[in-house]
Structures are given as structure tokens and as C-alpha cells.
Coordinates of C-alpha atoms in Angstrom, one line a residue:
X22 CA 0.1 -0.1 -0.1
X23 CA 0.9 3.8 -0.8
X24 CA 2.1 5.3 2.3
X25 CA 0.7 8.9 2.7
X26 CA 1.8 11.8 4.6
X27 CA 3.9 15.3 5.2
X28 CA 6.5 15.4 2.4
X29 CA 7.7 18.9 3.8
X30 CA 6.7 21.4 5.6
X31 CA 7.9 25.2 5.9
X32 CA 7.4 27.9 8.3
X33 CA 6.5 31.9 8.3
X34 CA 6.5 33.5 11.9
X35 CA 5.5 37.5 12.1
X36 CA 7.9 39.5 11.5
X37 CA 7.7 41.6 15.0
X38 CA 8.4 40.1 18.1
X39 CA 6.8 41.2 22.1
X40 CA 9.2 40.0 24.8
X41 CA 6.8 39.3 27.6
X42 CA 9.3 38.9 30.5
X43 CA 11.0 42.2 29.4
X44 CA 8.5 44.1 27.9
X45 CA 4.8 43.4 28.5
X46 CA 5.4 42.1 31.9
X47 CA 6.3 45.4 33.7
X48 CA 3.2 47.7 32.0
X49 CA 1.2 44.6 33.3
X50 CA 2.9 45.3 37.0
X51 CA 3.3 41.4 36.9
X52 CA 6.3 39.0 38.3
X53 CA 8.2 38.4 34.9
X54 CA 8.0 34.1 35.8
X55 CA 4.2 34.6 35.9
X56 CA 4.9 34.3 31.5
X57 CA 8.1 32.4 31.7
X58 CA 7.3 29.6 34.2
X59 CA 3.4 29.8 34.4
X60 CA 2.6 30.1 31.2
X61 CA 5.9 28.6 29.9
X62 CA 6.2 31.5 27.4
X63 CA 9.4 33.9 26.7
X64 CA 8.0 36.0 23.6
X65 CA 5.0 36.5 21.2
X66 CA 5.2 37.0 17.5
X67 CA 3.4 39.3 15.1
X68 CA 2.5 40.8 11.6
X69 CA 3.9 43.6 10.7
X70 CA 1.7 46.8 9.4
X71 CA 2.2 45.3 5.8
X72 CA 1.4 41.4 7.0
X73 CA -1.8 39.4 7.4
X74 CA -2.6 35.8 7.2
X75 CA -2.3 36.1 3.6
X76 CA 0.9 37.0 3.6
X77 CA 2.3 34.7 5.6
X78 CA 0.4 31.9 4.3
X79 CA 1.6 32.5 0.7
X80 CA 5.4 33.0 2.0
X81 CA 5.5 29.5 4.0
X82 CA 3.9 28.1 0.9
X83 CA 6.4 29.5 -1.9
X84 CA 9.5 29.1 0.5
X85 CA 7.9 25.2 0.5
X86 CA 7.5 25.0 -3.0
X87 CA 10.3 26.5 -4.4
X88 CA 12.7 24.5 -1.2
X89 CA 11.2 21.4 -3.2
X90 CA 11.3 22.2 -7.1
X91 CA 6.9 22.1 -7.1
X92 CA 5.1 23.9 -9.9
X93 CA 2.1 24.8 -9.9
X94 CA 0.9 21.7 -11.8
X95 CA 2.6 19.3 -9.1
X96 CA -1.0 20.9 -7.0
X97 CA -3.9 19.8 -7.0
X98 CA -5.6 20.9 -3.8
X99 CA -5.0 24.4 -1.5
X100 CA -6.5 23.9 1.5
X101 CA -6.0 27.0 4.2
X102 CA -7.2 26.3 8.0
X103 CA -7.0 29.9 9.4
X104 CA -9.7 31.2 12.8
X105 CA -8.8 34.7 11.4
X106 CA -10.9 34.8 8.0
X107 CA -12.1 37.9 7.0
X108 CA -14.3 37.3 4.9
X109 CA -17.1 34.6 5.3
X110 CA -17.4 33.9 1.3
X111 CA -14.1 34.2 -0.7
X112 CA -11.7 31.7 0.8
X113 CA -7.9 32.1 2.0
X114 CA -6.7 30.1 -0.2
X115 CA -7.8 31.8 -3.2
X116 CA -6.0 35.0 -2.1
X117 CA -3.0 32.4 -1.4
X118 CA -2.8 31.0 -5.1
X119 CA -3.3 34.4 -6.2
X120 CA -0.5 35.3 -4.9
X121 CA 1.9 32.2 -6.0
X122 CA 0.7 33.0 -9.7
X123 CA 2.8 36.2 -9.5
X124 CA 6.4 34.4 -8.8
X125 CA 5.0 31.5 -10.7
X126 CA 4.9 30.7 -14.8
X127 CA 2.1 28.1 -14.6
X128 CA -1.1 28.4 -12.3
X129 CA -3.9 26.6 -10.0
X130 CA -6.6 27.0 -12.0
X131 CA -7.1 22.9 -11.6
X132 CA -6.7 23.0 -8.2
X133 CA -8.8 22.6 -5.6
X134 CA -9.2 25.6 -3.2
X135 CA -11.1 25.1 0.0
X136 CA -10.7 27.1 3.7
X137 CA -11.4 25.0 6.9
X138 CA -12.5 26.1 10.7
X139 CA -13.2 24.6 13.3
X140 CA -10.7 26.6 15.6
X141 CA -7.5 25.3 16.4
X142 CA -8.1 21.6 15.2
X143 CA -8.5 23.0 11.6
X144 CA -4.9 22.8 10.1
X145 CA -5.3 19.1 11.1
X146 CA -8.8 18.7 9.8
X147 CA -7.4 19.8 6.6
X148 CA -4.2 17.4 6.7
X149 CA -6.8 14.4 6.9
X150 CA -8.8 15.7 4.2
X151 CA -5.8 15.7 1.7
X152 CA -5.3 12.7 3.3
X153 CA -8.2 11.4 2.2
X154 CA -8.1 12.7 -0.8
X155 CA -4.9 11.4 -1.7
X156 CA -5.6 7.7 -0.8
X157 CA -9.2 7.7 -2.5
X158 CA -6.8 8.4 -5.9
X159 CA -8.5 11.6 -6.5
X160 CA -5.0 13.2 -7.1
X161 CA -4.0 12.6 -9.9
X162 CA -0.4 11.9 -9.0
X163 CA -0.5 15.0 -7.2
X164 CA 0.0 16.5 -3.8
X165 CA -2.1 19.3 -1.8
X166 CA -0.6 22.2 -0.2
X167 CA -2.3 22.1 3.3
X168 CA -1.6 25.6 5.0
X169 CA -2.2 27.0 8.7
X170 CA -2.5 30.8 9.4
X171 CA -3.2 32.5 12.0
X172 CA -3.2 35.8 14.1
X173 CA -4.0 34.9 17.4
X174 CA -4.8 38.4 18.9
X175 CA -6.7 38.8 22.0
X176 CA -9.3 42.1 23.2
X177 CA -6.4 44.3 25.3
X178 CA -6.6 43.8 28.6
X179 CA -8.0 40.0 28.6
X180 CA -6.3 37.5 30.2
X181 CA -5.3 36.1 27.3
X182 CA -3.4 38.8 25.8
X183 CA 0.0 37.4 26.6
X184 CA -0.7 34.0 25.0
X185 CA -1.0 35.9 20.9
X186 CA 0.8 34.7 18.1
X187 CA 0.8 35.5 14.8
X188 CA 2.4 33.1 11.4
X189 CA 1.7 29.6 9.4
X190 CA 2.8 26.5 8.8
X191 CA 2.7 25.1 5.1
X192 CA 2.7 21.6 4.6
X193 CA 2.9 19.5 1.5
X194 CA 1.3 16.2 1.5
X195 CA 2.0 13.6 -0.8
X196 CA 2.7 10.0 -1.6
X197 CA 6.1 7.7 -0.3
X198 CA 6.6 11.3 2.1
X199 CA 9.7 12.4 3.2
X200 CA 8.9 13.6 6.6
X201 CA 6.2 11.5 8.7
X202 CA 3.7 9.1 7.2
X203 CA 0.5 9.5 8.7
X204 CA -1.6 6.7 10.5
X205 CA -5.0 5.4 8.9
X206 CA -6.5 5.3 12.4
X207 CA -7.9 8.2 14.4
X208 CA -9.8 9.2 17.4
X209 CA -12.2 11.8 18.3
X210 CA -13.0 13.4 21.2
X211 CA -15.9 15.8 20.4
X212 CA -18.9 18.0 22.2
X213 CA -21.3 21.1 21.6
X214 CA -19.1 23.5 24.3
X215 CA -18.8 27.5 24.8
X216 CA -15.5 27.6 25.7
X217 CA -14.0 29.3 23.7
X218 CA -15.9 31.5 20.4
X219 CA -16.1 34.7 18.2
X220 CA -20.0 35.4 17.3
X221 CA -19.1 37.5 14.7
X222 CA -16.4 39.5 16.0
X223 CA -12.7 39.7 16.0
X224 CA -11.3 38.9 19.1
X225 CA -12.7 36.0 21.0
X226 CA -15.0 35.1 24.1
X227 CA -12.9 33.0 26.4
X228 CA -14.0 31.3 29.7
X229 CA -10.5 30.2 30.8
X230 CA -10.9 27.7 33.6
X231 CA -13.7 26.0 31.1
X232 CA -11.6 25.8 28.2
X233 CA -8.4 23.8 30.0
X234 CA -11.2 21.2 31.3
X235 CA -12.8 21.0 28.0
X236 CA -9.2 20.5 26.5
X237 CA -8.4 17.6 28.5
X238 CA -11.5 16.1 28.8
X239 CA -11.8 16.0 25.0
X240 CA -8.0 14.5 24.8
X241 CA -9.1 12.1 27.1
X242 CA -11.7 10.7 25.2
X243 CA -10.0 11.3 21.9
X244 CA -7.1 8.9 22.9
X245 CA -9.5 6.3 24.6
X246 CA -11.1 6.0 20.8
X247 CA -7.5 6.2 19.3
X248 CA -6.7 3.1 21.6
X249 CA -10.1 1.5 20.0
X250 CA -9.1 1.2 16.8
X251 CA -5.2 1.3 17.1
X252 CA -4.7 -0.8 20.1
X253 CA -2.9 0.5 23.3
X254 CA -0.9 3.1 23.7
X255 CA 2.6 2.5 25.9
X256 CA 4.6 5.4 26.4
X257 CA 8.2 3.3 25.6
X258 CA 6.8 2.8 22.0
X259 CA 6.3 7.0 21.2
X260 CA 9.3 9.6 20.3
X261 CA 7.0 12.5 21.4
X262 CA 3.9 14.0 22.0
X263 CA 3.1 16.7 19.9
X264 CA -0.2 18.2 21.3
X265 CA -2.1 21.6 20.5
X266 CA -0.2 23.8 22.1
X267 CA -1.9 27.4 23.1
X268 CA 0.5 28.0 26.0
X269 CA 3.3 25.5 27.4
X270 CA 1.5 25.7 30.6
X271 CA -1.5 23.6 29.1
X272 CA 0.6 21.2 27.8
X273 CA 2.1 20.1 31.4
X274 CA -1.4 19.1 32.2
X275 CA -2.3 17.2 29.5
X276 CA 1.0 15.6 29.1
X277 CA 0.6 14.4 33.2
X278 CA -3.0 13.2 32.0
X279 CA -2.4 11.1 29.2
X280 CA 0.6 9.6 31.4
X281 CA -1.7 8.7 33.9
X282 CA -4.0 7.2 31.3
X283 CA -0.8 5.1 29.3
X284 CA 0.8 4.0 32.3
X285 CA -2.6 2.3 33.6
X286 CA -2.7 -1.2 33.7
X287 CA 1.2 -1.4 32.8
X288 CA 4.2 -2.2 34.5
X289 CA 5.3 1.1 35.0
X290 CA 2.3 1.4 37.0
X291 CA 3.4 -1.4 38.9
X292 CA 6.4 0.0 39.7
X293 CA 5.5 3.3 40.3
X294 CA 3.3 2.1 42.9
X295 CA 5.8 0.9 45.5
X296 CA 6.4 4.7 45.5
X297 CA 2.9 6.3 45.2
X298 CA 0.5 3.9 45.4
X299 CA -1.6 2.2 42.5
X300 CA -3.8 4.4 40.0
X301 CA -7.3 4.4 42.1
X302 CA -10.1 2.3 40.5
X303 CA -13.7 3.8 40.8
X304 CA -15.4 0.9 41.6
X305 CA -13.1 1.0 44.9
X306 CA -15.0 4.2 46.3
X307 CA -18.6 5.0 47.3
X308 CA -19.1 8.5 45.9
X309 CA -17.8 10.0 42.7
X310 CA -16.3 12.6 44.4
X311 CA -14.4 10.3 46.4
X312 CA -13.2 9.2 43.5
X313 CA -12.3 12.2 42.3
X314 CA -10.6 13.2 44.9
X315 CA -8.3 10.1 45.0
X316 CA -7.4 10.9 41.4
X317 CA -6.3 14.4 42.1
X318 CA -4.2 13.2 44.9
X319 CA -2.6 10.5 42.7
X320 CA -1.9 12.9 39.8
X321 CA -0.3 15.1 42.5
X322 CA 2.2 12.1 43.5
X323 CA 2.5 11.4 40.1
X324 CA 3.9 14.6 38.6
X325 CA 6.8 14.5 41.5
X326 CA 7.9 11.6 40.1
X327 CA 11.5 10.8 38.6
X328 CA 9.8 8.1 36.9
X329 CA 7.7 11.0 34.4
X330 CA 9.6 14.1 35.0
X331 CA 12.5 11.8 32.8
X332 CA 9.5 10.9 30.4
X333 CA 8.0 15.0 30.0
X334 CA 11.8 16.0 29.7
X335 CA 12.2 13.4 27.0
X336 CA 8.6 13.0 24.7
X337 CA 7.2 16.5 25.7
X338 CA 9.1 18.8 26.6
X339 CA 11.0 19.5 23.5
X340 CA 7.9 20.0 21.7
X341 CA 7.8 23.4 23.1
X342 CA 10.6 24.9 22.2
X343 CA 9.5 27.0 19.6
X344 CA 5.8 27.9 20.7
X345 CA 7.6 29.9 24.0
X346 CA 9.5 32.0 21.2
X347 CA 6.6 32.7 19.2
X348 CA 3.2 32.3 21.3
X349 CA -0.4 30.8 20.0
X350 CA -0.6 30.3 16.5
X351 CA -3.8 28.5 17.0
X352 CA -4.5 26.5 13.8
X353 CA -0.7 26.1 13.3
X354 CA 0.3 25.3 17.3
X355 CA 0.3 21.6 16.8
X356 CA 2.3 21.7 13.5
X357 CA 4.6 23.8 15.2
X358 CA 5.0 21.5 17.8
X359 CA 5.9 18.6 15.7
X360 CA 8.9 20.7 14.0
X361 CA 10.0 21.7 17.2
X362 CA 10.5 18.1 18.7
X363 CA 12.2 17.0 15.3
X364 CA 14.5 19.9 15.3
X365 CA 15.4 18.9 19.1
X366 CA 16.0 15.5 17.8
X367 CA 18.1 17.2 15.2
X368 CA 20.2 18.8 17.3
X369 CA 20.5 16.4 19.7
X370 CA 21.5 13.7 16.7
X371 CA 19.0 11.1 17.7
X372 CA 17.8 9.4 14.4
X373 CA 14.3 9.6 14.5
X374 CA 13.4 6.6 11.5
X375 CA 10.8 5.0 12.2
X376 CA 10.0 6.2 14.9
X377 CA 6.3 7.1 16.2
X378 CA 4.9 10.5 16.9
X379 CA 1.5 10.6 18.9
X380 CA -0.1 14.2 17.4
X381 CA -3.1 15.8 19.8
X382 CA -4.6 18.0 18.1
X383 CA -7.8 20.3 19.3
X384 CA -10.2 22.9 18.3
X385 CA -12.6 24.9 21.3
X386 CA -15.9 24.2 20.7
X387 CA -15.1 21.3 21.1
X388 CA -13.2 18.4 19.1
X389 CA -9.7 16.6 19.8
X390 CA -8.2 14.3 17.1
X391 CA -5.4 11.8 18.3
X392 CA -3.7 10.0 15.2
X393 CA 0.4 8.3 14.9
X394 CA 2.6 9.0 12.4
X395 CA 5.9 7.4 11.7
X396 CA 8.9 9.2 10.9
X397 CA 10.9 8.5 7.4
X398 CA 13.9 7.9 6.3
X399 CA 14.5 11.4 5.1
X400 CA 13.7 13.6 8.1
X401 CA 16.4 14.9 9.1
X402 CA 17.0 16.8 4.9
X403 CA 13.4 18.1 5.5
X404 CA 14.4 19.4 8.7
X405 CA 18.0 20.7 8.4
X406 CA 16.5 22.5 5.2
X407 CA 14.3 24.6 7.5
X408 CA 15.2 28.1 8.9
X409 CA 13.3 28.4 12.2
X410 CA 16.2 29.9 14.1
X411 CA 16.9 32.6 11.7
X412 CA 13.2 34.1 11.5
X413 CA 13.2 33.7 15.0
X414 CA 16.8 36.0 15.4
X415 CA 15.5 38.4 13.1
X416 CA 12.3 39.8 14.3
X417 CA 12.0 43.2 14.7
X418 CA 12.3 44.0 19.3
X419 CA 8.8 45.9 20.0
X420 CA 8.8 48.9 22.5
X421 CA 5.8 48.8 24.3
X422 CA 4.3 52.1 22.5
X423 CA 5.0 49.3 18.9
X424 CA 3.1 46.7 20.2
X425 CA -0.2 49.0 21.0
X426 CA 0.7 50.3 17.5
X427 CA 0.8 47.0 15.9
X428 CA -2.5 45.6 18.2
X429 CA -4.4 49.0 17.0
X430 CA -3.5 48.3 13.4
X431 CA -4.4 44.4 13.2
X432 CA -8.0 45.5 15.3
X433 CA -10.5 45.2 11.9
X434 CA -12.8 48.1 14.1
X435 CA -10.3 50.5 14.0
X436 CA -8.8 52.5 10.8
X437 CA -5.2 53.4 11.8
X438 CA -1.9 53.9 9.6
X439 CA 0.9 52.3 11.5
X440 CA 4.4 52.6 9.8
X441 CA 6.1 49.4 8.8
X442 CA 8.9 48.0 11.7
X443 CA 10.4 46.4 8.8
X444 CA 12.0 46.3 5.5
X445 CA 10.2 43.1 3.6
X446 CA 12.2 41.3 1.2
X447 CA 11.4 38.7 -0.8
X448 CA 7.6 38.4 0.5
X449 CA 4.1 39.1 -0.1
X450 CA 2.6 42.5 1.3
X451 CA -0.4 43.1 1.9
X452 CA -0.7 46.2 -0.8
X453 CA -4.2 47.7 -0.4
X454 CA -7.8 47.6 -1.0
X455 CA -9.5 46.8 -4.6
X456 CA -12.7 48.0 -5.8
X457 CA -14.7 45.9 -4.2
X458 CA -13.4 46.1 -0.9
X459 CA -10.8 42.7 -1.6
X460 CA -7.5 43.0 0.0
X461 CA -4.5 43.0 -2.9
X462 CA -1.1 41.5 -2.7
X463 CA 2.2 42.0 -4.3
X464 CA 5.3 40.3 -4.6
X465 CA 8.5 42.4 -3.0
X466 CA 11.7 41.4 -4.8

């Protein structure tokens, strides 16, 4: 059977940076460690005044196509996942195709184009759509470009303001991939929730405490569903677990609960029992409240064990390195986590060929998906070709006054003219408005 998966990946981070402990925290009168240790964030990325979700998506896709030697005829599908769309009819993918046609001789007139929306999980759903399209034999030998692009802005003063971020991840989905092969098995956890939403508004309405609870509940359901079709998951069989990462502090919770679940009824639980006892079983308690209290106590004890801390340091923490420097990219965040993990392996001389990634995607509203990925033989060449560190280092470090200006510039309710902070070079830029109110773009040499 022909394998299908991610052949190549590229990112484009917003060209501006907000230093959270050094710039944001003093203005808020907060201890910098609230952000660095609590949220797990050092900085956020932002789009310059000439950037938006289209430019970031097109720039990431252009870099991917250029590096892989792809032409428009090689692409049969362009899917964009975003929760920052600015049009209720015309999809972002058409704008992206229009940008790319400025720099290629051919066109994308025979490529299917669409836009996916389900909060942050839409990027993975678009990945699934491309996978299914190829496996169904409808691709005519072509691949699909899947792009997750977002500007994750919160209203000024909102509790989520520190987790903001902006950027795009472009992926080429094809047969016989060079990066990772996707598993046919998937697990889902989904329910009608109102933890995070944007009812005809730009900035989200968030129930922060509820959102954490829903995230963890849906992830647990998705893992249970995945095991029902793929078999039991064992921690020793997984190289990394890239989670959806709204902020690394959330992933710390997901990693702990996930480890408790996948070690249940294993030799690992037996070994840990000598130190912290066995995991509580519901049938042993008179009330549900007593059971949940016992689970909380066990989980707290598990967190302090050397065995768990070593597993977390090896399996989860490497997925968070990039996210700590860019903040939340909504649809792109889980795909940033994958890149971060594989980049860590490359830098530490670890050969991932044939190893398994367990990917945990999530979108508010709410749905989680778990699937597995097998790392392909050419993975290191693909990761080595990325310039993540260079992009992060090249960002303009904003002052507080700069941040206030750029936030206003990207607030759809405000009409402000903000000078660009950086000079665009070899990238697509926003170029004003067309006769019907559409956005226009051009390529800067």
C-alpha cells in the first residue's frame, strides 16, 4: 500500500516580536515568571503592518514550493485552515493562489481550493482531508498544499493577551513522503462546548478555566477512541507527543493526564506503586467525589516522580521549544510542536527514522483528534532545511509603544495608519484595497 503523509513543511513567523518578561510584564505590573514559568512563554510573534494571514500563508507556501522544486501543476489542492478569516465567502486559499501565481509561470486553475474552520483543530482536519483525497485516488499523481495561518490577537487587557501570536505553517501532503507517514487510525473526542468562540467578532470570548477542562476532557476521549482502533498506547513506544499548544502550561497538564492514562494497567504502574501506590479504581469508592479526589491526589504524586519527570523531559518538553518564542498560532500550533520535536532530535543527533509520533490536536467548541505518525527515512534533510532559528532571531523587538500601535493596526474595528517596522524583502505584502473591498497583494523582490 502506498504511504501518504507530510512530504515537507515550512513556517513563516510574523516579523515582529514582543518580549513578555522584559516588555509586557513590567507594563502589567506582573512578575516576569508569571509568563516564563506559569504560561511557559518567553515571547510572542506579531505581523508587521504589511503582513496578515494571507501574506504569511503565501510566504510559507512559496518557500516550501521553491525548496522542493514544485510547480503549480504539482499541486492539485490548496487548503487553508484559519480562525482569523476576514471574508465570509471568498476563501483565503484563493488569495494565496493569486499570490503564488505572481511568482510562477503556471497557475492553480485546476487545483481544488478551500478553507477549513473548527478553531485550532482545522489545520489537522485539512491535513486529514488531503490524506483522504490522495488515498481515494482522486489526486492524479499530484500533492496537496495545506496551510495553517492565524493572527491570534486578544482584546487589550484580556487574560489571553500574553498568549498572542502570529504565523503560518505550510505542508505538502503527498505519496511516499519524506517527513512523516500518517496513520489510517484516528481517535476523536467531540462535544458542543462554549469554551472559546468568536460570534461575529474579531477578538475571542474565552472562559479560561472551562477551556482547560474541555481541552483535557476531549483529549482523554480522543485517546480512548484512538486506542479502540489502534490498540493500547504505551509510553515506551512513542518518541514525541506534539500537542496543540495554546501555551506550554496547558501542555504540562495534558502530558501529565495522558501519562497517567497510558501507564494504567502496565508494568510502569506496578513499579510506581512502590512509591505512590496504584491508580485509584472507581469501583473502590463509595462516591464519585471521593474517587475524583483520590485521582487528583494520585496525579499530584505522579507529577513528582523521577520516572514521570524524565518521560516528560524526553517526550513532551522538546515539542514546546518554538512555541515558547512565538505564542499561540491557533491552527498552526500543533504543527509547530511537531517541527520543534524533530528539530530537537536533529540537533541532538537522534535518528528518528521509523519512530512514532503521537499527535494530539484540539479545537475549541470542541473537538480533539489523536493520530500516529511514522517518521520517514529522509526526515533529517527536511528538518535541516528549515530556517526557524534565523526567522526568530530576525524579528524586530517591539517596545510597548510599538506593540500598542501594531495591535491597533490589526484591530479590524480601527482605521489607523501605522508605519512598517521592518523592510519586506522577497516576500508577499498587503498592498491596499480593491474596488469591491477585497485585499490586494504584491511580491516584493
